[in-house]
mmCIF file with all atom_site columns, C-alpha atoms in Angstrom:
data_model
loop_
_atom_site.group_PDB
_atom_site.id
_atom_site.type_symbol
_atom_site.label_atom_id
_atom_site.label_alt_id
_atom_site.label_comp_id
_atom_site.label_asym_id
_atom_site.label_entity_id
_atom_site.label_seq_id
_atom_site.pdbx_PDB_ins_code
_atom_site.Cartn_x
_atom_site.Cartn_y
_atom_site.Cartn_z
_atom_site.occupancy
_atom_site.B_iso_or_equiv
_atom_site.pdbx_formal_charge
_atom_site.auth_seq_id
_atom_site.auth_comp_id
_atom_site.auth_asym_id
_atom_site.auth_atom_id
_atom_site.pdbx_PDB_model_num
ATOM 1   C CA . MET A 1 1   ? 52.585  121.466 51.976  1.00 49.00 ? 1   MET A CA 1
ATOM 2   C CA . SER A 1 2   ? 54.194  118.115 52.389  1.00 53.00 ? 2   SER A CA 1
ATOM 3   C CA . ASP A 1 3   ? 52.209  114.971 53.104  1.00 55.00 ? 3   ASP A CA 1
ATOM 4   C CA . ASN A 1 4   ? 54.516  113.890 55.948  1.00 57.00 ? 4   ASN A CA 1
ATOM 5   C CA . GLN A 1 5   ? 54.129  116.906 58.229  1.00 63.00 ? 5   GLN A CA 1
ATOM 6   C CA . GLY A 1 6   ? 51.264  115.655 60.349  1.00 59.00 ? 6   GLY A CA 1
ATOM 7   C CA . VAL A 1 7   ? 52.307  111.977 60.401  1.00 64.00 ? 7   VAL A CA 1
ATOM 8   C CA . LYS A 1 8   ? 54.358  110.619 63.301  1.00 67.00 ? 8   LYS A CA 1
ATOM 9   C CA . LEU A 1 9   ? 56.557  107.642 62.657  1.00 63.00 ? 9   LEU A CA 1
ATOM 10  C CA . GLU A 1 10  ? 56.212  104.961 65.305  1.00 72.00 ? 10  GLU A CA 1
ATOM 11  C CA . LYS A 1 11  ? 59.024  102.494 65.777  1.00 76.00 ? 11  LYS A CA 1
ATOM 12  C CA . LYS A 1 12  ? 58.102  99.251  67.468  1.00 81.00 ? 12  LYS A CA 1
ATOM 13  C CA . PHE A 1 13  ? 60.379  97.449  69.879  1.00 79.00 ? 13  PHE A CA 1
ATOM 14  C CA . SER A 1 14  ? 61.368  94.246  68.129  1.00 86.00 ? 14  SER A CA 1
ATOM 15  C CA . LEU A 1 15  ? 62.558  90.875  69.340  1.00 88.00 ? 15  LEU A CA 1
ATOM 16  C CA . ILE A 1 16  ? 65.989  91.614  67.891  1.00 89.00 ? 16  ILE A CA 1
ATOM 17  C CA . ASP A 1 17  ? 66.267  94.752  70.059  1.00 88.00 ? 17  ASP A CA 1
ATOM 18  C CA . LEU A 1 18  ? 65.348  92.705  73.123  1.00 89.00 ? 18  LEU A CA 1
ATOM 19  C CA . LEU A 1 19  ? 67.908  90.015  72.270  1.00 92.00 ? 19  LEU A CA 1
ATOM 20  C CA . MET A 1 20  ? 70.624  92.643  71.803  1.00 92.00 ? 20  MET A CA 1
ATOM 21  C CA . ILE A 1 21  ? 69.877  94.141  75.224  1.00 92.00 ? 21  ILE A CA 1
ATOM 22  C CA . VAL A 1 22  ? 69.908  90.695  76.864  1.00 93.00 ? 22  VAL A CA 1
ATOM 23  C CA . MET A 1 23  ? 73.203  89.890  75.128  1.00 94.00 ? 23  MET A CA 1
ATOM 24  C CA . LEU A 1 24  ? 74.832  93.130  76.311  1.00 93.00 ? 24  LEU A CA 1
ATOM 25  C CA . VAL A 1 25  ? 73.661  92.563  79.880  1.00 92.00 ? 25  VAL A CA 1
ATOM 26  C CA . GLY A 1 26  ? 74.992  88.988  79.725  1.00 92.00 ? 26  GLY A CA 1
ATOM 27  C CA . ILE A 1 27  ? 78.387  90.179  78.494  1.00 92.00 ? 27  ILE A CA 1
ATOM 28  C CA . VAL A 1 28  ? 78.649  92.738  81.283  1.00 90.00 ? 28  VAL A CA 1
ATOM 29  C CA . PHE A 1 29  ? 77.693  90.174  83.947  1.00 89.00 ? 29  PHE A CA 1
ATOM 30  C CA . SER A 1 30  ? 80.103  87.591  82.533  1.00 90.00 ? 30  SER A CA 1
ATOM 31  C CA . PHE A 1 31  ? 82.946  90.005  83.381  1.00 89.00 ? 31  PHE A CA 1
ATOM 32  C CA . ILE A 1 32  ? 81.665  91.465  86.651  1.00 91.00 ? 32  ILE A CA 1
ATOM 33  C CA . ILE A 1 33  ? 80.671  88.292  88.511  1.00 89.00 ? 33  ILE A CA 1
ATOM 34  C CA . PRO A 1 34  ? 84.027  86.448  88.160  1.00 88.00 ? 34  PRO A CA 1
ATOM 35  C CA . LEU A 1 35  ? 85.917  89.600  89.162  1.00 90.00 ? 35  LEU A CA 1
ATOM 36  C CA . ARG A 1 36  ? 83.796  89.949  92.298  1.00 92.00 ? 36  ARG A CA 1
ATOM 37  C CA . GLU A 1 37  ? 84.319  86.283  93.171  1.00 91.00 ? 37  GLU A CA 1
ATOM 38  C CA . ASP A 1 38  ? 88.086  86.587  92.693  1.00 91.00 ? 38  ASP A CA 1
ATOM 39  C CA . SER A 1 39  ? 88.161  89.693  94.866  1.00 93.00 ? 39  SER A CA 1
ATOM 40  C CA . ARG A 1 40  ? 86.168  87.934  97.586  1.00 93.00 ? 40  ARG A CA 1
ATOM 41  C CA . ASN A 1 41  ? 88.389  84.828  97.456  1.00 93.00 ? 41  ASN A CA 1
ATOM 42  C CA . ASN A 1 42  ? 91.506  87.020  97.549  1.00 94.00 ? 42  ASN A CA 1
ATOM 43  C CA . GLU A 1 43  ? 90.279  88.706  100.735 1.00 95.00 ? 43  GLU A CA 1
ATOM 44  C CA . MET A 1 44  ? 89.641  85.315  102.373 1.00 94.00 ? 44  MET A CA 1
ATOM 45  C CA . VAL A 1 45  ? 93.135  84.120  101.416 1.00 94.00 ? 45  VAL A CA 1
ATOM 46  C CA . ARG A 1 46  ? 94.644  87.329  102.829 1.00 95.00 ? 46  ARG A CA 1
ATOM 47  C CA . GLU A 1 47  ? 92.878  86.614  106.127 1.00 94.00 ? 47  GLU A CA 1
ATOM 48  C CA . ALA A 1 48  ? 94.396  83.119  106.094 1.00 94.00 ? 48  ALA A CA 1
ATOM 49  C CA . ILE A 1 49  ? 97.846  84.582  105.402 1.00 94.00 ? 49  ILE A CA 1
ATOM 50  C CA . ARG A 1 50  ? 97.443  86.906  108.423 1.00 94.00 ? 50  ARG A CA 1
ATOM 51  C CA . ASP A 1 51  ? 96.547  83.899  110.578 1.00 94.00 ? 51  ASP A CA 1
ATOM 52  C CA . MET A 1 52  ? 99.483  81.911  109.238 1.00 94.00 ? 52  MET A CA 1
ATOM 53  C CA . ARG A 1 53  ? 101.850 84.789  110.018 1.00 94.00 ? 53  ARG A CA 1
ATOM 54  C CA . ILE A 1 54  ? 100.612 84.699  113.621 1.00 93.00 ? 54  ILE A CA 1
ATOM 55  C CA . ILE A 1 55  ? 101.458 80.991  113.665 1.00 93.00 ? 55  ILE A CA 1
ATOM 56  C CA . ILE A 1 56  ? 104.882 81.672  112.105 1.00 93.00 ? 56  ILE A CA 1
ATOM 57  C CA . ARG A 1 57  ? 105.760 84.283  114.765 1.00 93.00 ? 57  ARG A CA 1
ATOM 58  C CA . ALA A 1 58  ? 104.520 82.108  117.625 1.00 93.00 ? 58  ALA A CA 1
ATOM 59  C CA . ASN A 1 59  ? 106.442 79.135  116.252 1.00 92.00 ? 59  ASN A CA 1
ATOM 60  C CA . ALA A 1 60  ? 109.645 81.203  115.995 1.00 91.00 ? 60  ALA A CA 1
ATOM 61  C CA . GLU A 1 61  ? 109.231 82.251  119.644 1.00 92.00 ? 61  GLU A CA 1
ATOM 62  C CA . PHE A 1 62  ? 108.594 78.616  120.586 1.00 93.00 ? 62  PHE A CA 1
ATOM 63  C CA . ARG A 1 63  ? 111.789 77.559  118.786 1.00 92.00 ? 63  ARG A CA 1
ATOM 64  C CA . GLN A 1 64  ? 113.857 80.163  120.666 1.00 93.00 ? 64  GLN A CA 1
ATOM 65  C CA . GLU A 1 65  ? 112.597 78.836  123.983 1.00 93.00 ? 65  GLU A CA 1
ATOM 66  C CA . ASN A 1 66  ? 112.739 75.103  123.209 1.00 91.00 ? 66  ASN A CA 1
ATOM 67  C CA . ASP A 1 67  ? 115.384 74.580  120.485 1.00 88.00 ? 67  ASP A CA 1
ATOM 68  C CA . TYR A 1 68  ? 112.906 72.733  118.230 1.00 90.00 ? 68  TYR A CA 1
ATOM 69  C CA . TRP A 1 69  ? 109.889 73.647  116.145 1.00 89.00 ? 69  TRP A CA 1
ATOM 70  C CA . ALA A 1 70  ? 106.377 73.057  117.458 1.00 91.00 ? 70  ALA A CA 1
ATOM 71  C CA . PHE A 1 71  ? 104.593 70.218  115.685 1.00 91.00 ? 71  PHE A CA 1
ATOM 72  C CA . ASP A 1 72  ? 101.052 70.985  116.854 1.00 90.00 ? 72  ASP A CA 1
ATOM 73  C CA . LEU A 1 73  ? 99.082  74.236  117.092 1.00 90.00 ? 73  LEU A CA 1
ATOM 74  C CA . GLY A 1 74  ? 98.153  73.426  120.683 1.00 88.00 ? 74  GLY A CA 1
ATOM 75  C CA . MET A 1 75  ? 101.790 73.851  121.673 1.00 90.00 ? 75  MET A CA 1
ATOM 76  C CA . LEU A 1 76  ? 101.713 77.537  120.650 1.00 91.00 ? 76  LEU A CA 1
ATOM 77  C CA . ASN A 1 77  ? 98.745  78.764  122.755 1.00 85.00 ? 77  ASN A CA 1
ATOM 78  C CA . ILE A 1 78  ? 97.385  81.033  120.016 1.00 88.00 ? 78  ILE A CA 1
ATOM 79  C CA . GLY A 1 79  ? 93.926  79.535  119.450 1.00 74.00 ? 79  GLY A CA 1
ATOM 80  C CA . ASP A 1 80  ? 92.138  82.728  120.475 1.00 82.00 ? 80  ASP A CA 1
ATOM 81  C CA . LYS A 1 81  ? 94.221  84.879  118.101 1.00 85.00 ? 81  LYS A CA 1
ATOM 82  C CA . LEU A 1 82  ? 93.276  82.972  114.921 1.00 86.00 ? 82  LEU A CA 1
ATOM 83  C CA . GLU A 1 83  ? 90.098  83.910  113.088 1.00 83.00 ? 83  GLU A CA 1
ATOM 84  C CA . GLN A 1 84  ? 89.659  80.599  111.219 1.00 82.00 ? 84  GLN A CA 1
ATOM 85  C CA . ASN A 1 85  ? 86.568  81.798  109.348 1.00 87.00 ? 85  ASN A CA 1
ATOM 86  C CA . TYR A 1 86  ? 87.455  80.259  106.010 1.00 94.00 ? 86  TYR A CA 1
ATOM 87  C CA . PHE A 1 87  ? 90.502  78.076  106.699 1.00 95.00 ? 87  PHE A CA 1
ATOM 88  C CA . ASN A 1 88  ? 91.650  75.623  109.346 1.00 93.00 ? 88  ASN A CA 1
ATOM 89  C CA . TYR A 1 89  ? 95.342  75.260  110.031 1.00 94.00 ? 89  TYR A CA 1
ATOM 90  C CA . THR A 1 90  ? 97.595  72.316  110.728 1.00 93.00 ? 90  THR A CA 1
ATOM 91  C CA . LEU A 1 91  ? 101.185 72.478  111.853 1.00 93.00 ? 91  LEU A CA 1
ATOM 92  C CA . SER A 1 92  ? 104.013 70.015  111.492 1.00 90.00 ? 92  SER A CA 1
ATOM 93  C CA . ASP A 1 93  ? 107.647 70.579  112.328 1.00 86.00 ? 93  ASP A CA 1
ATOM 94  C CA . THR A 1 94  ? 108.292 71.697  108.722 1.00 90.00 ? 94  THR A CA 1
ATOM 95  C CA . THR A 1 95  ? 104.996 73.025  107.337 1.00 93.00 ? 95  THR A CA 1
ATOM 96  C CA . ILE A 1 96  ? 101.936 75.128  108.131 1.00 94.00 ? 96  ILE A CA 1
ATOM 97  C CA . THR A 1 97  ? 98.962  74.085  106.009 1.00 95.00 ? 97  THR A CA 1
ATOM 98  C CA . ALA A 1 98  ? 95.759  76.072  105.474 1.00 95.00 ? 98  ALA A CA 1
ATOM 99  C CA . VAL A 1 99  ? 92.755  73.920  104.495 1.00 96.00 ? 99  VAL A CA 1
ATOM 100 C CA . SER A 1 100 ? 89.599  75.690  103.363 1.00 95.00 ? 100 SER A CA 1
ATOM 101 C CA . THR A 1 101 ? 86.274  75.096  105.086 1.00 94.00 ? 101 THR A CA 1
ATOM 102 C CA . GLU A 1 102 ? 82.819  75.063  103.544 1.00 93.00 ? 102 GLU A CA 1
ATOM 103 C CA . ASN A 1 103 ? 82.657  78.855  104.101 1.00 92.00 ? 103 ASN A CA 1
ATOM 104 C CA . PHE A 1 104 ? 85.257  79.328  101.344 1.00 93.00 ? 104 PHE A CA 1
ATOM 105 C CA . ALA A 1 105 ? 84.413  78.978  97.650  1.00 89.00 ? 105 ALA A CA 1
ATOM 106 C CA . VAL A 1 106 ? 85.456  75.309  97.662  1.00 92.00 ? 106 VAL A CA 1
ATOM 107 C CA . LYS A 1 107 ? 86.094  72.927  100.549 1.00 93.00 ? 107 LYS A CA 1
ATOM 108 C CA . ASP A 1 108 ? 89.539  71.362  101.091 1.00 93.00 ? 108 ASP A CA 1
ATOM 109 C CA . ALA A 1 109 ? 91.563  73.793  98.975  1.00 94.00 ? 109 ALA A CA 1
ATOM 110 C CA . ARG A 1 110 ? 95.070  73.926  100.436 1.00 95.00 ? 110 ARG A CA 1
ATOM 111 C CA . PHE A 1 111 ? 98.119  76.104  100.534 1.00 96.00 ? 111 PHE A CA 1
ATOM 112 C CA . HIS A 1 112 ? 101.292 75.716  102.574 1.00 95.00 ? 112 HIS A CA 1
ATOM 113 C CA . TYR A 1 113 ? 104.123 77.636  104.147 1.00 96.00 ? 113 TYR A CA 1
ATOM 114 C CA . PHE A 1 114 ? 107.395 75.763  104.643 1.00 94.00 ? 114 PHE A CA 1
ATOM 115 C CA . LEU A 1 115 ? 109.237 76.600  107.849 1.00 88.00 ? 115 LEU A CA 1
ATOM 116 C CA . PRO A 1 116 ? 111.394 78.476  108.654 1.00 86.00 ? 116 PRO A CA 1
ATOM 117 C CA . ASN A 1 117 ? 111.663 80.783  105.609 1.00 88.00 ? 117 ASN A CA 1
ATOM 118 C CA . GLY A 1 118 ? 109.126 79.659  103.039 1.00 86.00 ? 118 GLY A CA 1
ATOM 119 C CA . PRO A 1 119 ? 108.148 79.349  100.249 1.00 94.00 ? 119 PRO A CA 1
ATOM 120 C CA . TRP A 1 120 ? 104.369 79.649  100.066 1.00 95.00 ? 120 TRP A CA 1
ATOM 121 C CA . ILE A 1 121 ? 102.904 76.924  97.834  1.00 95.00 ? 121 ILE A CA 1
ATOM 122 C CA . VAL A 1 122 ? 99.377  76.307  96.485  1.00 95.00 ? 122 VAL A CA 1
ATOM 123 C CA . ASP A 1 123 ? 98.364  72.669  95.916  1.00 93.00 ? 123 ASP A CA 1
ATOM 124 C CA . ASP A 1 124 ? 98.319  71.562  92.291  1.00 91.00 ? 124 ASP A CA 1
ATOM 125 C CA . ASP A 1 125 ? 94.811  70.107  92.196  1.00 90.00 ? 125 ASP A CA 1
ATOM 126 C CA . ARG A 1 126 ? 92.355  71.750  89.815  1.00 89.00 ? 126 ARG A CA 1
ATOM 127 C CA . ASP A 1 127 ? 89.856  73.002  92.408  1.00 85.00 ? 127 ASP A CA 1
ATOM 128 C CA . THR A 1 128 ? 92.508  74.638  94.549  1.00 92.00 ? 128 THR A CA 1
ATOM 129 C CA . ARG A 1 129 ? 94.171  76.421  91.621  1.00 91.00 ? 129 ARG A CA 1
ATOM 130 C CA . ARG A 1 130 ? 90.774  77.558  90.362  1.00 92.00 ? 130 ARG A CA 1
ATOM 131 C CA . PHE A 1 131 ? 89.970  79.415  93.595  1.00 93.00 ? 131 PHE A CA 1
ATOM 132 C CA . ILE A 1 132 ? 93.411  80.311  95.041  1.00 94.00 ? 132 ILE A CA 1
ATOM 133 C CA . ASP A 1 133 ? 95.748  82.174  92.726  1.00 93.00 ? 133 ASP A CA 1
ATOM 134 C CA . PRO A 1 134 ? 99.424  81.484  93.578  1.00 94.00 ? 134 PRO A CA 1
ATOM 135 C CA . HIS A 1 135 ? 100.182 85.149  92.886  1.00 94.00 ? 135 HIS A CA 1
ATOM 136 C CA . TRP A 1 136 ? 98.105  86.142  95.915  1.00 94.00 ? 136 TRP A CA 1
ATOM 137 C CA . LEU A 1 137 ? 100.630 84.546  98.254  1.00 93.00 ? 137 LEU A CA 1
ATOM 138 C CA . PRO A 1 138 ? 103.622 86.544  99.515  1.00 91.00 ? 138 PRO A CA 1
#
């Protein structure tokens, strides 16, 4: 008979094993959390784009009736159609600007639509570009 038959080997959980587990969890979270934030920000920007398209259509109708572009949102009578959860909108005769509120990831991030046919532009400041990807715009 062998001497090792009745002996059980016990392996203790070491500090190195714990550090490896913590490191793996940290790596997983370092990928998941930014992806979730980007997805959430993208959805908020899409809501703003929907609102801006409402403004674009209403402004085109206003131009057909009046031969000039509206220069204030109050001229369009669409206040109840806009959600404005994460962005507030301003209108000039050449541009619609979306400005983020404190409900968005960062306050005062801006993107624009130039009337009548675009383009969509994201401001060049660091905070805006960090939270609004220009590729999200149509």
